[in-house]
Short mmCIF file of C-alpha atoms and ligand atoms in Angstrom, two decimals:
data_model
loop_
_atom_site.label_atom_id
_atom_site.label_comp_id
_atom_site.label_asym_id
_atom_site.label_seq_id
_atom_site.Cartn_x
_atom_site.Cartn_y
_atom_site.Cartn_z
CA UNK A 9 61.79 100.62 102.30
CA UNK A 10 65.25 101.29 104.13
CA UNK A 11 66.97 98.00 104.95
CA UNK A 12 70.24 97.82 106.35
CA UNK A 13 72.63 95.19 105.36
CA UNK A 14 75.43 93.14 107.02
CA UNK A 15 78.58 91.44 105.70
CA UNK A 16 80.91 88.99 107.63
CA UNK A 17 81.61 86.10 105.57
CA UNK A 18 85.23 85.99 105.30
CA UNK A 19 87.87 89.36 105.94
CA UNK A 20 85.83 92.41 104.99
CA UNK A 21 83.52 93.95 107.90
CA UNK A 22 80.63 95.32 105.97
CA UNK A 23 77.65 97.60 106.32
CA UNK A 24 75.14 99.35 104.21
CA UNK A 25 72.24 101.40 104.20
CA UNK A 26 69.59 100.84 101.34
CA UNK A 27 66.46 102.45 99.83
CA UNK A 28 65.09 99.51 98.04
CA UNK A 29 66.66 97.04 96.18
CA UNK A 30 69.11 99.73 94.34
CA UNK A 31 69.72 103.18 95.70
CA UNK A 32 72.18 102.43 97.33
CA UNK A 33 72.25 105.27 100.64
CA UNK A 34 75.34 104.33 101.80
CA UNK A 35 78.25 101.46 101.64
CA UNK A 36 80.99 100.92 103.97
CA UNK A 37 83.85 97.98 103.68
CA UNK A 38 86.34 97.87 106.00
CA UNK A 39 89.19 95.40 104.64
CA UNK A 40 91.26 93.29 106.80
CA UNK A 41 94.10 92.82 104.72
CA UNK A 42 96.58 94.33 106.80
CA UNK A 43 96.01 91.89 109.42
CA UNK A 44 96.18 88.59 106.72
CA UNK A 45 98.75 89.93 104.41
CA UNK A 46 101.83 88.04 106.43
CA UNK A 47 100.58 84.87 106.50
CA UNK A 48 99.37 85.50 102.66
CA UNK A 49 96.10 84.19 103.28
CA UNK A 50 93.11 84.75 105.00
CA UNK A 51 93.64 83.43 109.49
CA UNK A 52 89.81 82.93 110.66
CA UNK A 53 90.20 83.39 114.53
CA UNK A 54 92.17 86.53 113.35
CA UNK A 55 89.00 87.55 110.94
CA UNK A 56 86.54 87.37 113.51
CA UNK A 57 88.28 88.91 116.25
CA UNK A 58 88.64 91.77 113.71
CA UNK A 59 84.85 91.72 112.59
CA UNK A 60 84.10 92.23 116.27
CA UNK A 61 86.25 95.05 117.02
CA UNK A 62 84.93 96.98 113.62
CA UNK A 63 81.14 96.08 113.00
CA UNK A 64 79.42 98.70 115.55
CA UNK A 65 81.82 101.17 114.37
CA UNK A 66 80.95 100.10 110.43
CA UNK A 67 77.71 100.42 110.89
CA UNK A 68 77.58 103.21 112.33
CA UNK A 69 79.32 105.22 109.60
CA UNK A 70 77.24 103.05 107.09
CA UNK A 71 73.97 105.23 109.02
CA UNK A 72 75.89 107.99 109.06
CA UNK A 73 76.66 108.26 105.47
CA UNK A 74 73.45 107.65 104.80
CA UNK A 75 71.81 110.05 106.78
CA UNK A 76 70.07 108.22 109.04
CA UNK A 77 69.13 106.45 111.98
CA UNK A 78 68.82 102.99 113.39
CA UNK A 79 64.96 104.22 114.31
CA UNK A 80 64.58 104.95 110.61
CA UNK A 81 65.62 101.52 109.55
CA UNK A 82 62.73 98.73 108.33
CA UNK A 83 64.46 95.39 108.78
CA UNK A 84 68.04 94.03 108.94
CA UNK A 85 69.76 92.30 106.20
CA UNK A 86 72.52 89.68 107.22
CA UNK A 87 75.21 87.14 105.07
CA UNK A 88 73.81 83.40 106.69
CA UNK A 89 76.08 82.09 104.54
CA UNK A 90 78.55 79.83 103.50
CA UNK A 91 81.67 81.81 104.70
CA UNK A 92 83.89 81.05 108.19
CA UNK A 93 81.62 80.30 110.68
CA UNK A 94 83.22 82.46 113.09
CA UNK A 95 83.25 85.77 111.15
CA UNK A 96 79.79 84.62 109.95
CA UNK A 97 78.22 85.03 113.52
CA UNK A 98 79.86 88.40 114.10
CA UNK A 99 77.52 89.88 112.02
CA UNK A 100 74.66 87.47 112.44
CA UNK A 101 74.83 88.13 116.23
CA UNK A 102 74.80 91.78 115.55
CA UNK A 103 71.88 91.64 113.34
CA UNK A 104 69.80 89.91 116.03
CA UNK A 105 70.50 92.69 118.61
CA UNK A 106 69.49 94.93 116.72
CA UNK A 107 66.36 93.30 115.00
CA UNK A 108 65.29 92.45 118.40
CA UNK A 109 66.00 95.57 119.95
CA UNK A 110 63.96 97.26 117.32
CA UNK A 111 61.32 94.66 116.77
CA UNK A 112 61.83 94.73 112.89
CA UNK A 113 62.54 91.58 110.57
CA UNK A 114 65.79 89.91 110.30
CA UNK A 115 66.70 88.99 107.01
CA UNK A 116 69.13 86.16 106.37
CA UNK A 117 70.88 86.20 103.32
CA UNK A 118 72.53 83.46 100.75
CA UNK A 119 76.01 85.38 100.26
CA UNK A 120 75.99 83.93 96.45
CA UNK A 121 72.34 85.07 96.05
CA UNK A 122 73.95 88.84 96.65
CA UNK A 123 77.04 88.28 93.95
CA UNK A 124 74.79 87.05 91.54
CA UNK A 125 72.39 90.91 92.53
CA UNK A 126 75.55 92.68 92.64
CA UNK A 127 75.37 94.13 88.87
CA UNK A 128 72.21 95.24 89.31
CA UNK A 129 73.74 97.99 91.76
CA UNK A 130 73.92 100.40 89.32
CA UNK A 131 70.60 100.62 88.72
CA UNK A 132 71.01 98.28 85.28
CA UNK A 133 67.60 96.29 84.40
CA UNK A 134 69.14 93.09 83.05
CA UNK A 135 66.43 91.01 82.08
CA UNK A 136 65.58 87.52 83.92
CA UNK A 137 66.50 84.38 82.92
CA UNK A 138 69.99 85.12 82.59
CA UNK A 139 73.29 83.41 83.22
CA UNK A 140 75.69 84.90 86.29
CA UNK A 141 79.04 83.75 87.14
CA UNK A 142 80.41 84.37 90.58
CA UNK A 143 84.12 84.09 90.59
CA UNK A 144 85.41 85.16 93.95
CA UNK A 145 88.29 83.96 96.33
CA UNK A 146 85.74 81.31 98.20
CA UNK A 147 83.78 80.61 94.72
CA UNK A 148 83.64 80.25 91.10
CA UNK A 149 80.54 79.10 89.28
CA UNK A 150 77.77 79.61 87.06
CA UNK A 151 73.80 80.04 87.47
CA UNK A 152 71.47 80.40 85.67
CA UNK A 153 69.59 83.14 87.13
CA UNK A 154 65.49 82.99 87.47
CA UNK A 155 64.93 85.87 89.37
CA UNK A 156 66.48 87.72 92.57
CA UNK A 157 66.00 84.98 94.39
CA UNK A 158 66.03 82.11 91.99
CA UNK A 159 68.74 80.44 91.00
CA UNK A 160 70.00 77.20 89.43
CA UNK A 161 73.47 76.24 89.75
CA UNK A 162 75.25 74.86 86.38
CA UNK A 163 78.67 73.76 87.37
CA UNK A 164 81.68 75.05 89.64
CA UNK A 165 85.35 74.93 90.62
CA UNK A 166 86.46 71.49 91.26
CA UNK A 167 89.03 72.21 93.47
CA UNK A 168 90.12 75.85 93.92
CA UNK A 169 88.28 79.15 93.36
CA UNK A 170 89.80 81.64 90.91
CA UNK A 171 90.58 83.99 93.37
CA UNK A 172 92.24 82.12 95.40
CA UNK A 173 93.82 80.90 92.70
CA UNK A 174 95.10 84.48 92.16
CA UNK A 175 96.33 84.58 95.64
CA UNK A 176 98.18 81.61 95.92
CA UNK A 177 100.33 82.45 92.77
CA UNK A 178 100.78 86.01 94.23
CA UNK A 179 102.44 84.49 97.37
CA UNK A 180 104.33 82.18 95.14
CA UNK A 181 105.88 85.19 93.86
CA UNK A 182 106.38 86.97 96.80
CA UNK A 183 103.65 90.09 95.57
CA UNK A 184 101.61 92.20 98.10
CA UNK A 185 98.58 90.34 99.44
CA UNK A 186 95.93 89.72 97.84
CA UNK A 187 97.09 88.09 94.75
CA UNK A 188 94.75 89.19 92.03
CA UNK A 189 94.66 92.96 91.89
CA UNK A 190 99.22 92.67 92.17
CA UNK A 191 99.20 89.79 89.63
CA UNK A 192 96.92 92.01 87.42
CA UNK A 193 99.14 95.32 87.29
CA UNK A 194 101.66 93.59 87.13
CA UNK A 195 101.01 91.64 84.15
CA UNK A 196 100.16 94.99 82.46
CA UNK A 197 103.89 95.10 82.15
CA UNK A 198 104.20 92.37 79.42
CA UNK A 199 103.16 92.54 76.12
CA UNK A 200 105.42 89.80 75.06
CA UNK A 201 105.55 85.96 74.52
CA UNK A 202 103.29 83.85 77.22
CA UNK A 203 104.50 80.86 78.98
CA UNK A 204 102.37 77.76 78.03
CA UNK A 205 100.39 76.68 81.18
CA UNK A 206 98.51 73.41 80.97
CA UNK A 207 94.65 74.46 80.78
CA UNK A 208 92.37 71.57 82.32
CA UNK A 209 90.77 69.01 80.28
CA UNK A 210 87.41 67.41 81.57
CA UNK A 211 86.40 63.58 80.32
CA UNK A 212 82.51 64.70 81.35
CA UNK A 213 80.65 67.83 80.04
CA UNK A 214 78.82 70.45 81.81
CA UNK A 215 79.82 73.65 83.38
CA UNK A 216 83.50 72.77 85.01
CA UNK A 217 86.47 74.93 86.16
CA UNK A 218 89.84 73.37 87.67
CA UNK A 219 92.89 75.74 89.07
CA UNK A 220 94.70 73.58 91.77
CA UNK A 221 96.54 71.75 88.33
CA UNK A 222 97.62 75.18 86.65
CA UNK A 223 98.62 76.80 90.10
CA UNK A 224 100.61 73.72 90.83
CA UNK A 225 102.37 74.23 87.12
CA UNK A 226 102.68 78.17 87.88
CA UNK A 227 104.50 76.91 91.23
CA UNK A 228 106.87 74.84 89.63
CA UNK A 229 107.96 76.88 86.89
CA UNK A 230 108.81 79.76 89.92
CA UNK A 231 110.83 76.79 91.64
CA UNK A 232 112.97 75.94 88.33
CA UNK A 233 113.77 78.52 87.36
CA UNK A 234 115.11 79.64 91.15
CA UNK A 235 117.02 76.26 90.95
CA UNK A 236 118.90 77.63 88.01
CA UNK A 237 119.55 80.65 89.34
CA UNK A 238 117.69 82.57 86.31
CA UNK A 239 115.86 85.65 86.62
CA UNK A 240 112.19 85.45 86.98
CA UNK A 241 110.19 87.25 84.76
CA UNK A 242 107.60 88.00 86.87
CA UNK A 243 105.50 90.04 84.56
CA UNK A 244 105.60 87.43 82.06
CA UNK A 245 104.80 84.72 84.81
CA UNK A 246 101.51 86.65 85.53
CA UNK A 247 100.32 87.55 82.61
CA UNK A 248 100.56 83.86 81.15
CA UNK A 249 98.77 82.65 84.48
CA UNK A 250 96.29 85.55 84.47
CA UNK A 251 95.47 84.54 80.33
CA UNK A 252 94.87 80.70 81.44
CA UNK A 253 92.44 81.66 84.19
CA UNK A 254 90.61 84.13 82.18
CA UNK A 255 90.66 81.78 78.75
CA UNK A 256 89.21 79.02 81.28
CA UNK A 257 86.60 81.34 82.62
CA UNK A 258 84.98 82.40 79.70
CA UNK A 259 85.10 79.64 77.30
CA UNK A 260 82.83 77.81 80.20
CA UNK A 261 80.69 81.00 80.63
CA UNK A 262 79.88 81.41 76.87
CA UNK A 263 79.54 77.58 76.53
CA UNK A 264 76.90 77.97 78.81
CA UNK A 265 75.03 80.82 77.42
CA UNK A 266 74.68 78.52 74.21
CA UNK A 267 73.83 75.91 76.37
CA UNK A 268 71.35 77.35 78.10
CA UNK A 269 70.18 79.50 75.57
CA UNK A 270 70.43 82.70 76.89
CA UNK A 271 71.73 86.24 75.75
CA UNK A 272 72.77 87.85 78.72
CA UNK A 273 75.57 87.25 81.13
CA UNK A 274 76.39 88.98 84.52
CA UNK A 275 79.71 88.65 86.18
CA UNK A 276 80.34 89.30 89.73
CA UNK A 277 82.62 88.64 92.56
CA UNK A 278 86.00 89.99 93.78
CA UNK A 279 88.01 88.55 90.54
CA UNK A 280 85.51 90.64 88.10
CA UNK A 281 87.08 93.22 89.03
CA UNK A 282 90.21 92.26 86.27
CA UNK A 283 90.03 94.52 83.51
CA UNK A 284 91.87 91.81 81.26
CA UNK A 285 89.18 89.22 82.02
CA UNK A 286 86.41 92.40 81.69
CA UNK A 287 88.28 93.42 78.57
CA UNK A 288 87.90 89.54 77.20
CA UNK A 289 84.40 89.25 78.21
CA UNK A 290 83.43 92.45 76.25
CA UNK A 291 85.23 91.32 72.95
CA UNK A 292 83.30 87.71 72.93
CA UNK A 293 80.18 89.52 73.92
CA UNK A 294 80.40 91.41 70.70
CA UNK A 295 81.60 88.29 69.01
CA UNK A 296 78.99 86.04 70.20
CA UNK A 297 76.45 88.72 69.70
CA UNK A 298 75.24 88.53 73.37
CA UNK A 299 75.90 90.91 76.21
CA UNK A 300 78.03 91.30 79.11
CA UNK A 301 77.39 93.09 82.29
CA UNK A 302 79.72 93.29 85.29
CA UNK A 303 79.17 94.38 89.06
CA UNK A 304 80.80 97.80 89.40
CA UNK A 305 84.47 97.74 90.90
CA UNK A 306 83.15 98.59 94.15
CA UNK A 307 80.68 95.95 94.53
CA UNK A 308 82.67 93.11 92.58
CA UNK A 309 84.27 92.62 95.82
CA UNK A 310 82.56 92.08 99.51
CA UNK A 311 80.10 94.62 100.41
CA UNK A 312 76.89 94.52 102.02
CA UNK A 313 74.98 96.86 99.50
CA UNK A 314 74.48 93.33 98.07
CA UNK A 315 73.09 91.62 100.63
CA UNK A 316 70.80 94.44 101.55
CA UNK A 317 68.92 94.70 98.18
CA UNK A 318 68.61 90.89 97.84
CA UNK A 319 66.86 91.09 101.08
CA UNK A 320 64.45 93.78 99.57
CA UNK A 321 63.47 90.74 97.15
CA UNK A 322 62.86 88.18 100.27
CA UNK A 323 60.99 91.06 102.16
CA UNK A 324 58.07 91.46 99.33
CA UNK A 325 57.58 87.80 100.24
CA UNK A 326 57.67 88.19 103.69
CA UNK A 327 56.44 90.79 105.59
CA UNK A 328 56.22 90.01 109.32
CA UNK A 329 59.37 90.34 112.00
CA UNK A 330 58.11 86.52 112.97
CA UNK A 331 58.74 84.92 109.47
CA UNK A 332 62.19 84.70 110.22
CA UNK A 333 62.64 83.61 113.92
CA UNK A 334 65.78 84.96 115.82
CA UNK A 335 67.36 81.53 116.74
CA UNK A 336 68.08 81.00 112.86
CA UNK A 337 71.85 79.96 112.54
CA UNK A 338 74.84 80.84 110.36
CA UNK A 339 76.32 78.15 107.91
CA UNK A 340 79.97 78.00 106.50
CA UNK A 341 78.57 75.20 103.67
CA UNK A 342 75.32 76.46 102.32
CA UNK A 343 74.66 75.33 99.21
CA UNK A 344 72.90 77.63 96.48
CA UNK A 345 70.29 76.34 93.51
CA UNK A 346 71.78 72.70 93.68
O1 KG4 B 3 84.45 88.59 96.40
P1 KG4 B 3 85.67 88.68 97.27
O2 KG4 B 3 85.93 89.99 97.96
O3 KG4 B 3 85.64 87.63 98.41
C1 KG4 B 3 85.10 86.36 98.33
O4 KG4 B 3 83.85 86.22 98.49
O5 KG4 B 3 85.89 85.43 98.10
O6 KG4 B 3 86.91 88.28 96.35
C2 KG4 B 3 88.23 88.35 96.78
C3 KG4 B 3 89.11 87.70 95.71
C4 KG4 B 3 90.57 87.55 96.14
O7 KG4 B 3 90.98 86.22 95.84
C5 KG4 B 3 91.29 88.56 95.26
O8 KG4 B 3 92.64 88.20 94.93
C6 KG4 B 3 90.44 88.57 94.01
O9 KG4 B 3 89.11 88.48 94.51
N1 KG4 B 3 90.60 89.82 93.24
C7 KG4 B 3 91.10 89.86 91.99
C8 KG4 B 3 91.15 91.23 91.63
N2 KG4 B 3 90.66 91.98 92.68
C9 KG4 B 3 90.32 91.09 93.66
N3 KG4 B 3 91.52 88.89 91.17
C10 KG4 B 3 92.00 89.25 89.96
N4 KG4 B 3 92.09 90.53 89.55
C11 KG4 B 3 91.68 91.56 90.34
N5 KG4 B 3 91.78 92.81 89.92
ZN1 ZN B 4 82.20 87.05 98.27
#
């Protein structure tokens, strides 16, 4: 079956063309950050205007790539949700034209449901029940993992996501936009001593992450030492914030494994793309004697390859155009397995 998935959630315009749930035909992502990276953050009336100029033209060159048509296409694939609102009904919009136009179903799609799919790009069987953490700009939490389309949330951020985490440090120290990928190369660049940052200590158990208390920390350690008129060490500055985040990340991901009793973990979401925090994963995994798989580079981050094959799983549910009526709504909160 050929679906053809939509992404809009936040600043990437996305569109993909898939033949079942992982050959993936075709995936095209076009980023935004050149219109965000001034204001260092991500302006949603600017997002959506974007996602409306680009979406026909992404998804055309999604078909194209693929080698197809929009007559060859089975049913539409769409992000409902939770995202901004506004870039959310770009592409919902756009999937109801052409769903209606074409008479074939509309999927909607969880946008967390497709994070947790995204390892499973490669083709990679990882066996079900598992535990996946999603650790984007918007999210960062842990599942555990049923099936494509089951999932049970275990604990979250709470207060900032990782990512975003990443980003606000980055503007802190002036680096390109977005934060992670700059704070990661450069924090290559020291192999020395690490500044302590606090990490976050919880009174209750359960699946927890905090980063508004370290980024505050990572904030005012830029700010002293400016006052003092002493050289920054930025290198140093982000690998000791990039260790802290990553430390925090997996001690709650392999707690849960134990927890949960499970063997197998699956990381996705744009902040799995860190080969430090892939690097750490890979060492516990061999520690712990359980194993580790992450989304590729390419679909760590937005794409709609994701969002496509989850819809593959909803379809052998659902079969008919009418099971999902074309007045269904987009939703910036929509929770997942809670
Ligand atoms: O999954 P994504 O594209 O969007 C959301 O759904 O949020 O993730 C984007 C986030 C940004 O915060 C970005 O700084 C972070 O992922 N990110 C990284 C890296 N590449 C992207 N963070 C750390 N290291 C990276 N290499
Ligand atoms: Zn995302």
């Amino acid at each position: 079956m050929r679906i053809l998935g939509i992404e809009s959630s936040c600043d990437d315009t996305c569109a993909a063309v898939l033949e079942g749930d992982r050959r993936v035909l075709s995936s095209v992502v076009s980023s935004q950050e050149e219109v965000h990276a001034k204001y260092g953050g991500v302006v949603p009336e600017l997002a959506s205007r974007r996602h409306l100029e680009c979406i026909i033209p992404v998804i055309q060159e999604a078909l194209d790539e693929a080698g197809c048509t929009l007559e060859q296409i089975e049913a539409v694939a769409v992000t409902q949700g939770p995202g901004l609102i506004g870039s959310l009904l770009v592409g919902l919009s756009t999937a109801k034209a052409i769903a209606y136009g074409r008479g074939i179903p509309l999927v909607p799609v969880h946008h967390l449901q497709g994070h947790l799919f995204s390892p499973m790009l490669s083709g990679l069987e990882v066996p079900y029940p598992h535990l996946g953490l999603v650790v984007s700009g918007g999210h960062t939490a842990v599942y555990k993992v049923r099936s494509p389309l089951e999932a049970v949330f275990l604990g979250g951020t709470r207060d900032d996501a990782a990512g975003e985490a990443f980003d606000k440090v980055g503007k802190c120290l002036e680096l390109p936009y977005p934060g992670g990928p700059s704070i990661e190369k450069a924090a290559r660049a020291w192999p020395g001593e690490l500044i302590r940052f606090p990490r976050p200590r919880f009174k209750t158990g359960g699946v927890q992450f905090s980063f508004s208390g370290l980024k505050t920390a990572v904030a005012q350690y830029i700010q002293e030492q400016r006052a003092v008129a002493r050289p920054l060490n930025v290198p140093q500055v982000c690998r000791s914030f990039q260790e802290v985040v990553i430390d925090c990340l997996a001690a709650q991901s392999f707690q849960a494994l134990e927890a949960e009793g499970l063997k197998v973990l699956t990381v996705g979401g744009g902040v799995a793309a860190n080969s430090a925090l892939r690097e750490r994963f890979e060492q516990l995994a061999l520690e712990k004697a359980v194993r580790v798989h992450f989304a590729e580079r390419k679909f760590c981050t937005d794409n709609a390859a994701m969002i496509a094959a989850v819809a593959y799983h909803q379809l052998q549910e659902k079969t008919r155009p009418q099971d999902w009526p074309l007045e269904l709504n987009a939703y910036a909160r929509l929770p997942l397995g809670e």
